[in-house]
Amino acid sequence: MSERTPTNQPRRSRLLYTSAAPDDRSRMRAVANNLILHLHPTKVPAPALKWSYTWGLGGISATLAVVLIVTGVLLMFRYDASAATAYTSIQLIETQVLFGSLIRALHHWSANLLVITAFLHLLRVFYTAGFKDGRSTNWIIGIILFLIVLTFNFTGYLLPWDQLAYWAITVGTSLLSYIPLVGQAISDFLLAGPVVGQGALRNFYALHVAVLPTLLILMMSYHFWKVRKDGGISQPKEEEMEENGRRRPIERLTTIPHLVQVEFAAASVLIAGLLLFAIFVPAPLEELANPSHPPNPAKAAWYFMGLQELLLHMHPLAAMLLTGLVLLALIFLPRLDRDAADIGHYFRSAVGRRAAALGALLSLGLIPMLVVVDEWYLDLPALLPGWPTLLSNGLLPLLFSLFGLFLIYALFRWGGRLRHSEVLVGLFSFIFVSLIILTLIGVFFRGANMALVWPF
Amino acid sequence: MTTNTQPAPLTRRNFLKLGLGALSSLAVLEMGAASLFFMQPRRLEGEFGGVVNAGLVESFPVGSVTEFPDGRFYLVRAADGFLALSNRCTHLGCAVHWQANNQHFFCPCHASSFDQQGDVQNPPAPRALDTFPIEISDGQVFVNTLRAEKRDRYTPEQVTQA
């Protein structure tokens, strides 16, 4: 078109972008850059780009969310949210629909990977004290985002309507009914009835494809916006950057191309890896849900196996209280640890690094031992026959666990004379590693009848 | 701080503000209630729950345990009568199944087991299996699966005389 020369732009394009760019290429770049700079600041501190500081975990999680939305929308075109046809529609996606198996595998594995990357992102922020110095709100938003991701996985789990789905959701919602006073009502509301059925499938579908995505996108936007408002990702305090007694200004790099290139590379590698994995490992699909015969062993989804393992050792109310207390401690962490001097340093200090290692080692030794002792040698309800199980199998193990955590704190704080901030690193290392160990035991070391087995 | 016992004068502006606030709150409440009622638990035709005709009294020998998979219960005939035990484990809702050689109900999810009356033999299950009300008329056993009855442990009055 002759009138579309740079000097003679059509009037309507001026509505979108006013400053005249010399040619098409520059014009497109200007628009793209404008988009990027809505998300990122124009310049970022050079240390923030260091791979070994963030491991790109936030960006990877965001990329996975995009992959999940795209593949999820595609799956919606082919999926029937009805108890009678859901399973068949998944079978059709797997066998008849061109690229159906690949799209479903991409969705499935991305969802599983997102739980891992979001958890690792949380760990990274915890260990680098990224929740300090005015970043407490974003820390809490991050925890809420992690819970949204778990709820996403939980609701998505039911949709294939296979044995795994049916029984994992039965166990999961029964767990809710142990919450005092409101639990049964919440469970009935979620399931739209007393048991998992058509109503539950519809509810979970609506939550999974409408309510949760809206929440996720809102909270993600808030999360990113808050990073900018908090002055970028956490960094060591500027006054520490000294050389020969003179303060050295932190080098600042332009976002384009330095940050954007790294992000683009990470996203490309991630998507290529996901594709390869999804091509070779299709998403699992078990037999059609059978409400009268659970599989043996009937296990929850792997990311809830830590909780399920806890359930084997204590009353559901106690297990939920323990999990809830840990979650509360995480939420209130910015209140518990207000020493902002060590922000941006992994494990707070060299001492903190040793505390983290010691906490992890303690857990590695203690947790498997406790599991084995409780499984084979200790039967509290039988030892205390007159006691209600809520006390013998609930309150006692709960108090024991909390006392154990307090002992670890005391050991580090007064035995090792560590700073409060460093002790918390050790204590939470213990909790995080315990969660991972319980999950591994649940996934690999539990066989038929949920008995302990050797997997190899 | 000085205590201000004088209420703010109800000017036209204040009146409108108050009215707007009240009406908006009312609208939010209405929409919330409507949404809750819209999503309330529903019972679908043909789904689980209702009166099941289990069959003739004579067809269940004393000591027998009969599974009704569609009704999600087991009909137990003890020496003195019938018990309809829900097949939902009281721990986390998995379906228990009767193991005749061990003479107990077993839950594969967390290895709870229950004896023939539904009493807990092996935790983590916190209480005995739920029961469903039984009515016997014209020599036939009717089990009402609409409402499960919770109980801590087995007592003889839970049995319906044959």
XYZ file of C-alpha atoms in Angstrom:
618
model
C 0.000 0.000 0.000
C 1.472 3.280 -1.032
C -0.131 5.384 1.711
C 1.364 3.196 4.454
C 4.795 4.724 4.201
C 6.319 5.818 7.504
C 5.828 9.478 6.648
C 2.185 9.016 5.822
C 0.661 6.801 8.512
C -3.032 5.996 8.481
C -4.878 7.981 11.093
C -6.139 4.965 13.052
C -2.666 3.669 13.843
C -1.953 6.939 15.649
C -4.664 5.982 18.122
C -2.586 3.047 19.220
C 0.921 4.344 18.964
C 1.691 7.945 18.308
C 5.412 8.478 17.848
C 6.277 7.718 14.280
C 8.727 4.838 13.891
C 10.907 4.883 10.794
C 9.964 1.432 9.456
C 7.765 -1.612 10.099
C 10.436 -3.466 12.013
C 11.053 -0.652 14.470
C 7.361 -0.081 14.857
C 6.744 -3.691 15.847
C 9.672 -3.659 18.208
C 8.402 -0.494 19.847
C 5.028 -2.104 20.521
C 6.620 -5.295 21.836
C 9.003 -3.345 24.072
C 6.128 -1.295 25.357
C 4.375 -4.510 26.415
C 7.491 -5.883 28.100
C 8.095 -2.632 29.962
C 4.601 -2.823 31.379
C 5.675 -5.995 33.128
C 9.276 -5.145 33.922
C 11.096 -1.985 34.982
C 13.327 -0.398 32.329
C 16.476 -1.312 34.209
C 17.294 -4.125 36.614
C 20.235 -4.550 39.000
C 22.847 -6.855 37.504
C 23.002 -9.227 40.553
C 19.243 -9.844 40.205
C 19.941 -11.479 36.851
C 22.310 -14.025 38.362
C 20.915 -17.457 37.577
C 22.151 -19.018 40.822
C 20.208 -16.430 42.842
C 16.648 -16.983 41.558
C 17.070 -20.138 39.446
C 14.401 -18.524 37.282
C 11.763 -20.316 39.336
C 9.182 -17.526 39.340
C 9.462 -17.066 35.588
C 9.319 -20.830 35.007
C 6.169 -21.060 37.130
C 4.572 -18.198 35.196
C 5.468 -19.877 31.889
C 3.908 -23.113 33.125
C 0.743 -21.202 34.031
C 0.566 -19.913 30.441
C 1.110 -23.430 29.032
C -1.617 -24.711 31.370
C -4.107 -22.065 30.290
C -3.488 -22.688 26.577
C -3.645 -26.496 26.798
C -6.521 -26.300 29.278
C -8.652 -24.219 26.921
C -7.911 -26.730 24.139
C -8.960 -29.628 26.375
C -12.223 -27.844 27.220
C -13.263 -28.165 23.572
C -13.140 -31.946 23.817
C -14.043 -32.768 27.412
C -17.520 -33.652 28.762
C -18.071 -32.781 32.428
C -20.640 -35.514 32.968
C -20.161 -38.606 35.088
C -21.561 -40.784 32.312
C -19.296 -39.519 29.523
C -16.272 -37.846 31.138
C -14.142 -40.976 31.064
C -15.104 -41.763 27.461
C -14.277 -38.233 26.368
C -10.810 -38.558 27.901
C -10.372 -41.901 26.145
C -11.346 -40.198 22.881
C -8.846 -37.409 23.508
C -6.188 -40.044 24.135
C -6.937 -42.250 21.135
C -8.982 -40.462 18.457
C -8.204 -36.763 18.644
C -5.175 -35.716 16.626
C -2.497 -34.526 19.096
C -5.054 -35.113 21.884
C -2.717 -37.294 23.907
C 0.079 -34.731 23.550
C -2.093 -31.802 24.662
C -3.392 -33.748 27.650
C 0.107 -34.902 28.594
C 1.390 -31.314 28.338
C -1.434 -30.143 30.614
C -0.938 -32.993 33.073
C 2.845 -32.744 33.373
C 2.866 -28.940 33.443
C 0.385 -29.032 36.321
C 2.561 -31.491 38.229
C 5.733 -29.556 37.464
C 4.091 -26.303 38.567
C 3.553 -27.717 42.064
C 7.294 -28.440 42.216
C 8.517 -25.142 40.745
C 6.116 -23.084 42.872
C 7.308 -24.940 45.986
C 10.959 -24.438 45.026
C 10.231 -20.759 44.339
C 8.798 -20.495 47.849
C 11.923 -22.181 49.236
C 14.189 -19.823 47.277
C 12.399 -16.755 48.606
C 12.484 -18.170 52.128
C 16.201 -18.989 52.054
C 17.206 -15.627 50.549
C 14.966 -13.777 53.067
C 13.002 -12.352 50.148
C 9.990 -11.823 52.438
C 11.757 -9.109 54.435
C 12.156 -5.382 53.999
C 8.601 -4.483 52.990
C 8.005 -7.610 50.958
C 5.715 -9.371 53.455
C 2.538 -8.709 51.457
C 3.986 -10.331 48.363
C 5.176 -13.292 50.451
C 1.594 -13.879 51.574
C 0.252 -13.424 48.037
C 2.809 -16.016 46.975
C 1.574 -18.492 49.587
C -2.019 -17.888 48.451
C -0.905 -18.515 44.862
C 0.676 -21.795 45.941
C -2.581 -22.827 47.640
C -4.483 -21.869 44.462
C -2.132 -24.104 42.462
C -2.825 -26.994 44.858
C -6.588 -26.424 44.610
C -6.243 -26.334 40.825
C -4.500 -29.698 40.898
C -7.030 -31.113 43.333
C -10.057 -30.064 41.250
C -8.399 -31.123 37.997
C -7.661 -34.530 39.475
C -11.340 -35.556 39.509
C -12.085 -34.631 35.908
C -10.830 -37.815 34.114
C -13.276 -39.776 36.315
C -10.997 -42.778 36.644
C -10.323 -44.836 39.755
C -7.415 -42.634 40.828
C -9.564 -39.507 40.480
C -12.588 -40.886 42.261
C -10.845 -42.202 45.350
C -8.357 -39.391 45.733
C -11.250 -36.903 45.810
C -13.288 -39.137 48.150
C -10.389 -39.193 50.595
C -9.636 -35.493 50.119
C -13.181 -34.289 50.762
C -13.681 -36.690 53.698
C -10.656 -35.019 55.214
C -12.491 -31.684 55.056
C -15.410 -33.100 57.041
C -13.147 -33.430 60.104
C -12.904 -29.640 60.408
C -15.021 -28.878 63.485
C -18.457 -27.263 63.002
C -18.190 -26.227 59.331
C -16.298 -29.165 57.798
C -19.296 -31.309 56.893
C -21.086 -28.325 55.345
C -18.036 -27.431 53.223
C -17.668 -31.039 52.085
C -21.395 -31.325 51.223
C -21.222 -28.020 49.379
C -18.150 -29.016 47.330
C -19.533 -32.452 46.499
C -23.099 -31.180 46.014
C -24.211 -34.242 47.977
C -23.056 -36.909 50.392
C -20.727 -38.750 47.995
C -18.640 -38.026 44.900
C -21.052 -38.021 41.961
C -22.323 -35.968 39.046
C -22.809 -32.878 41.220
C -19.225 -33.054 42.458
C -17.874 -33.425 38.908
C -19.801 -30.330 37.744
C -18.728 -28.288 40.755
C -15.098 -29.209 40.336
C -15.238 -28.477 36.620
C -16.705 -25.001 37.168
C -14.096 -24.297 39.837
C -11.292 -25.629 37.643
C -12.091 -23.806 34.409
C -13.723 -20.575 35.620
C -13.346 -19.650 39.278
C -9.743 -20.704 39.868
C -8.309 -19.318 36.594
C -9.863 -15.925 37.378
C -8.393 -16.016 40.880
C -5.029 -17.184 39.558
C -4.733 -14.477 36.916
C -5.782 -11.760 39.365
C -3.348 -12.928 42.024
C -0.505 -13.445 39.539
C -0.959 -9.903 38.242
C -0.954 -8.637 41.827
C 2.169 -10.700 42.554
C 4.113 -9.285 39.560
C 2.925 -5.726 40.153
C 3.959 -5.960 43.802
C 7.471 -7.096 42.835
C 7.891 -3.815 40.946
C 6.312 -1.740 43.702
C 8.627 -3.369 46.267
C 11.597 -2.214 44.205
C 12.339 -5.361 42.249
C 13.313 -8.772 43.563
C 15.144 -8.989 46.866
C 18.807 -7.965 46.882
C 21.540 -7.542 49.480
C 21.479 -4.066 51.016
C 23.235 -1.533 48.834
C 25.525 -0.207 51.552
C 27.246 -3.585 51.809
C 28.503 -3.289 48.273
C 31.707 -1.560 49.258
C 35.161 -1.697 47.789
C 38.184 -0.195 49.570
C 35.866 1.675 51.926
C 34.068 3.367 49.029
C 30.477 2.548 48.285
C 30.239 0.911 44.899
C 27.005 1.573 43.049
C 25.199 -1.537 41.892
C 25.485 -1.993 38.173
C 22.142 -1.634 36.425
C 21.381 -3.304 33.107
C 18.608 -2.461 30.702
C 15.729 -4.933 30.811
C 15.796 -5.117 27.029
C 17.725 -7.128 26.034
C 19.448 -8.438 29.194
C 16.508 -9.688 31.290
C 14.195 -10.464 28.393
C 16.772 -12.625 26.646
C 17.349 -14.731 29.757
C 13.621 -15.121 30.291
C 13.050 -16.034 26.670
C 15.839 -18.628 26.786
C 14.489 -20.167 30.006
C 10.943 -20.339 28.655
C 12.150 -21.902 25.376
C 14.203 -24.574 27.125
C 11.303 -25.292 29.491
C 8.749 -25.661 26.706
C 11.111 -27.802 24.612
C 11.743 -30.041 27.630
C 8.030 -30.283 28.412
C 7.226 -31.194 24.819
C 9.866 -33.914 24.739
C 8.668 -35.339 28.046
C 4.998 -35.189 27.016
C 5.771 -36.935 23.725
C 7.392 -39.888 25.466
C 5.327 -40.070 28.661
C 1.571 -39.749 28.152
C -0.653 -38.659 31.023
C -1.863 -41.647 33.046
C -5.452 -42.838 32.864
C -6.641 -45.660 35.074
C -9.809 -47.720 34.836
C -13.256 -46.129 34.977
C -14.244 -44.969 38.462
C -15.921 -47.730 40.456
C -17.641 -46.362 43.576
C -17.827 -49.747 45.307
C -14.223 -50.878 44.929
C -11.290 -48.635 45.728
C -7.953 -49.766 44.309
C -5.477 -51.194 46.781
C -3.527 -49.198 47.820
C -5.737 -46.138 47.294
C -3.414 -43.174 47.330
C -3.964 -39.435 47.115
C -2.221 -37.385 44.420
C 1.534 -37.337 45.043
C 1.583 -33.721 46.255
C -0.835 -34.704 49.051
C 1.043 -37.893 49.931
C 2.898 -36.096 52.723
C -0.433 -35.277 54.342
C -1.754 -38.804 53.698
C 1.360 -40.265 55.324
C 0.721 -38.032 58.338
C -2.847 -39.385 58.439
C -1.540 -42.915 58.897
C 0.105 -41.798 62.114
C -2.450 -39.504 63.703
C -6.128 -38.579 63.868
C -7.210 -36.523 60.836
C -7.988 -33.500 63.012
C -4.484 -33.618 64.506
C -2.872 -34.013 61.084
C -4.815 -31.038 59.765
C -4.027 -28.945 62.837
C -0.323 -29.674 62.413
C -0.432 -28.773 58.703
C -2.500 -25.687 59.477
C -0.062 -24.529 62.162
C 2.899 -24.907 59.794
C 0.995 -22.947 57.147
C 0.166 -20.226 59.678
C 3.814 -20.063 60.714
C 4.772 -19.592 57.051
C 2.185 -16.833 56.617
C 3.377 -15.048 59.748
C 7.047 -15.593 58.939
C 7.613 -11.894 58.115
C 6.405 -11.161 61.673
C 8.546 -13.905 63.224
C 11.742 -12.871 61.461
C 12.062 -9.104 61.168
C 15.828 -8.811 60.945
C 16.063 -7.243 57.481
C 19.857 -6.935 57.528
C 20.438 -10.359 55.955
C 18.070 -9.931 53.009
C 19.428 -11.292 49.753
C 21.940 -13.665 51.334
C 21.328 -17.382 50.922
C 20.641 -18.986 54.342
C 21.189 -15.576 56.046
C 24.867 -16.325 56.848
C 27.494 -19.073 56.894
C 26.119 -20.123 60.289
C 22.598 -20.152 58.849
C 23.835 -22.391 56.028
C 25.093 -24.912 58.569
C 21.804 -24.635 60.496
C 19.892 -25.405 57.281
C 22.085 -28.445 56.614
C 21.736 -29.643 60.201
C 17.943 -29.198 60.131
C 17.761 -31.216 56.916
C 20.033 -33.955 58.325
C 17.998 -34.151 61.539
C 14.843 -34.660 59.521
C 16.554 -37.241 57.315
C 17.415 -39.272 60.409
C 14.384 -38.660 62.619
C 11.392 -38.839 60.278
C 12.028 -42.317 58.756
C 12.805 -43.599 62.242
C 9.564 -42.183 63.698
C 7.552 -43.595 60.787
C 8.997 -47.073 61.291
C 8.584 -46.976 65.088
C 4.958 -45.867 64.832
C 4.246 -48.412 62.110
C 5.688 -51.510 63.723
C 6.255 -50.958 67.419
C 3.992 -48.255 68.772
C 0.217 -48.545 68.955
C -1.001 -45.666 71.121
C -4.750 -46.510 71.061
C -3.930 -50.071 72.198
C -1.590 -48.804 74.926
C -4.238 -46.422 76.233
C -7.427 -48.487 75.835
C -9.611 -46.225 78.010
C -8.791 -43.057 76.078
C -10.853 -41.784 73.167
C -8.867 -42.020 69.924
C -9.081 -38.252 69.525
C -6.732 -37.988 72.517
C -4.582 -41.096 72.190
C -4.174 -40.930 68.422
C -4.717 -37.199 67.971
C -3.713 -34.864 70.762
C -0.735 -36.969 71.915
C 1.029 -37.214 68.526
C 0.217 -33.549 67.840
C 1.757 -32.405 71.128
C 4.697 -34.728 70.525
C 5.312 -33.160 67.081
C 4.994 -29.593 68.360
C 7.257 -30.348 71.312
C 9.793 -31.874 68.911
C 9.772 -28.699 66.813
C 10.220 -26.621 69.966
C 13.153 -28.829 71.029
C 14.838 -28.250 67.675
C 14.360 -24.510 68.104
C 15.781 -24.648 71.625
C 18.719 -26.778 70.495
C 19.737 -24.262 67.836
C 18.929 -21.127 69.815
C 20.371 -21.906 73.227
C 22.484 -24.970 72.501
C 24.130 -23.560 69.390
C 23.746 -19.850 70.306
C 22.439 -18.936 66.866
C 20.588 -15.748 65.953
C 16.786 -16.097 65.893
C 16.820 -15.564 62.122
C 19.339 -18.385 61.593
C 17.424 -20.725 63.924
C 14.296 -20.261 61.834
C 16.296 -21.297 58.755
C 17.255 -24.519 60.545
C 13.745 -25.151 61.856
C 12.021 -24.583 58.526
C 14.657 -26.695 56.761
C 13.631 -29.470 59.112
C 9.943 -28.938 58.275
C 10.478 -28.678 54.504
C 12.697 -31.765 54.349
C 10.232 -33.653 56.583
C 7.439 -32.830 54.165
C 9.556 -34.085 51.263
C 10.516 -37.290 53.138
C 6.905 -38.013 54.146
C 5.894 -37.499 50.518
C 8.626 -39.864 49.285
C 7.650 -42.512 51.859
C 4.011 -42.204 50.822
C 4.764 -42.421 47.102
C 7.440 -45.133 47.058
C 7.368 -47.030 50.341
C 3.639 -47.742 50.724
C 2.282 -50.875 49.086
C -0.922 -52.912 49.333
C -2.995 -52.144 52.468
C -0.741 -49.077 52.885
C 1.858 -51.264 54.552
C 5.497 -50.196 54.491
C 7.266 -51.945 51.619
C 10.705 -51.839 50.055
C 10.229 -50.478 46.527
C 13.295 -52.010 44.885
C -10.251 12.182 72.621
C -13.470 13.931 73.439
C -16.553 11.812 73.591
C -19.082 12.832 71.036
C -22.497 11.814 72.255
C -24.193 14.068 69.745
C -25.329 11.893 66.780
C -24.405 13.241 63.355
C -27.350 15.249 61.999
C -29.299 13.356 59.399
C -28.812 15.725 56.511
C -30.111 14.892 53.071
C -26.593 13.955 51.991
C -26.126 11.617 54.967
C -29.520 10.081 54.417
C -28.739 9.324 50.788
C -25.300 7.923 51.690
C -26.820 5.690 54.346
C -29.587 4.550 52.033
C -27.127 3.799 49.237
C -24.925 1.817 51.608
C -27.828 -0.145 53.040
C -29.285 -0.926 49.632
C -25.898 -2.012 48.243
C -25.321 -4.302 51.219
C -28.771 -5.740 50.755
C -28.086 -6.335 47.049
C -24.782 -8.086 47.834
C -26.510 -10.253 50.456
C -29.274 -11.152 48.022
C -26.835 -12.067 45.266
C -24.761 -14.083 47.727
C -27.783 -15.952 49.038
C -29.039 -16.563 45.510
C -25.643 -17.986 44.504
C -25.509 -20.221 47.565
C -29.008 -21.560 46.955
C -28.169 -22.029 43.298
C -25.152 -24.178 44.162
C -26.659 -26.034 47.123
C -26.308 -29.810 47.330
C -28.635 -31.547 44.916
C -29.884 -35.059 44.627
C -30.004 -36.308 41.083
C -32.540 -38.836 39.812
C -31.146 -42.352 39.814
C -28.185 -41.506 42.012
C -27.417 -43.109 45.340
C -29.968 -42.714 48.166
C -33.442 -44.139 48.668
C -35.327 -47.161 49.986
C -33.806 -50.418 48.766
C -35.756 -53.660 48.796
C -33.065 -56.110 49.833
C -35.201 -59.234 49.466
C -36.881 -61.897 51.576
C -35.843 -62.345 55.200
C -35.343 -66.078 54.646
C -32.821 -65.517 51.869
C -30.237 -64.289 54.402
C -28.930 -67.120 56.613
C -27.859 -66.190 60.140
C -24.241 -65.047 60.141
C -24.316 -63.997 56.495
C -22.884 -60.760 55.110
C -24.354 -59.641 51.779
C -23.023 -56.792 49.678
C -25.350 -54.342 47.904
C -22.919 -52.405 45.693
C -25.541 -50.055 44.236
C -26.969 -49.245 47.660
C -23.442 -48.953 49.053
C -24.183 -51.062 52.118
C -23.702 -54.534 53.535
C -26.657 -56.398 55.020
C -25.518 -58.372 58.035
C -27.767 -61.013 59.610
C -26.711 -61.576 63.185
C -28.288 -64.117 65.530
C -30.904 -61.641 66.723
C -31.636 -59.691 63.568
C -30.428 -57.432 60.742
C -27.866 -54.628 60.511
C -27.351 -52.526 57.376
C -23.769 -51.243 57.460
C -22.684 -48.384 55.202
C -19.641 -49.370 53.135
C -18.025 -45.961 53.701
C -15.044 -46.221 55.997
C -15.506 -43.766 58.865
C -11.907 -42.637 58.489
C -11.839 -40.995 55.059
C -14.765 -42.424 53.122
C -13.174 -45.213 51.094
C -15.371 -48.261 50.419
C -14.690 -51.157 52.785
C -15.078 -54.732 51.593
C -15.939 -57.898 53.464
C -13.102 -60.399 53.773
C -14.838 -63.678 54.556
C -11.653 -65.542 55.480
C -10.676 -62.899 58.050
C -14.294 -62.257 59.086
C -13.819 -58.486 58.939
C -14.504 -55.427 56.798
C -11.283 -54.019 55.426
C -10.523 -50.541 54.062
C -7.698 -50.531 51.489
C -7.017 -46.791 51.846
C -5.548 -46.679 55.333
C -5.890 -50.308 56.494
C -8.731 -49.810 58.992
C -10.739 -52.926 59.753
C -14.159 -53.509 61.328
C -15.794 -56.630 62.755
C -19.101 -58.094 61.603
C -21.108 -55.586 63.689
C -19.073 -52.732 62.218
C -17.032 -52.062 65.356
C -13.485 -50.814 64.831
C -10.929 -53.607 65.051
C -8.001 -51.626 63.768
C -7.635 -47.819 63.623
C -7.147 -45.177 62.153
C -10.961 -45.337 61.791
C -12.339 -43.302 64.711
C -15.806 -44.934 65.070
C -17.901 -47.905 63.984
C -19.337 -48.109 60.467
C -22.499 -46.039 59.947
C -25.824 -47.882 59.792
C -28.906 -47.421 57.648
C -32.436 -47.800 59.102
C -34.088 -51.133 58.311
C -37.781 -51.879 58.089
C -39.173 -55.374 57.732
C -42.638 -55.814 56.281
C -44.321 -58.726 54.506
C -41.231 -60.818 55.227
C -39.053 -58.485 53.148
C -36.121 -56.306 54.226
C -36.236 -52.618 53.267
C -33.139 -50.498 53.794
C -33.384 -46.707 53.719
C -30.071 -45.378 52.382
C -31.082 -41.707 52.397
C -29.626 -40.998 55.801
C -26.688 -42.786 57.413
C -26.822 -43.022 61.198
C -23.577 -42.321 62.999
C -22.599 -44.319 66.085
C -19.529 -44.747 68.232
C -19.786 -48.470 68.749
C -22.142 -51.399 68.349
C -25.032 -51.768 70.796
C -27.718 -54.489 70.570
C -30.590 -52.011 70.039
C -29.141 -51.083 66.618
C -30.239 -54.506 65.362
C -33.622 -54.782 63.676
C -35.396 -57.964 64.815
C -36.253 -60.337 62.018
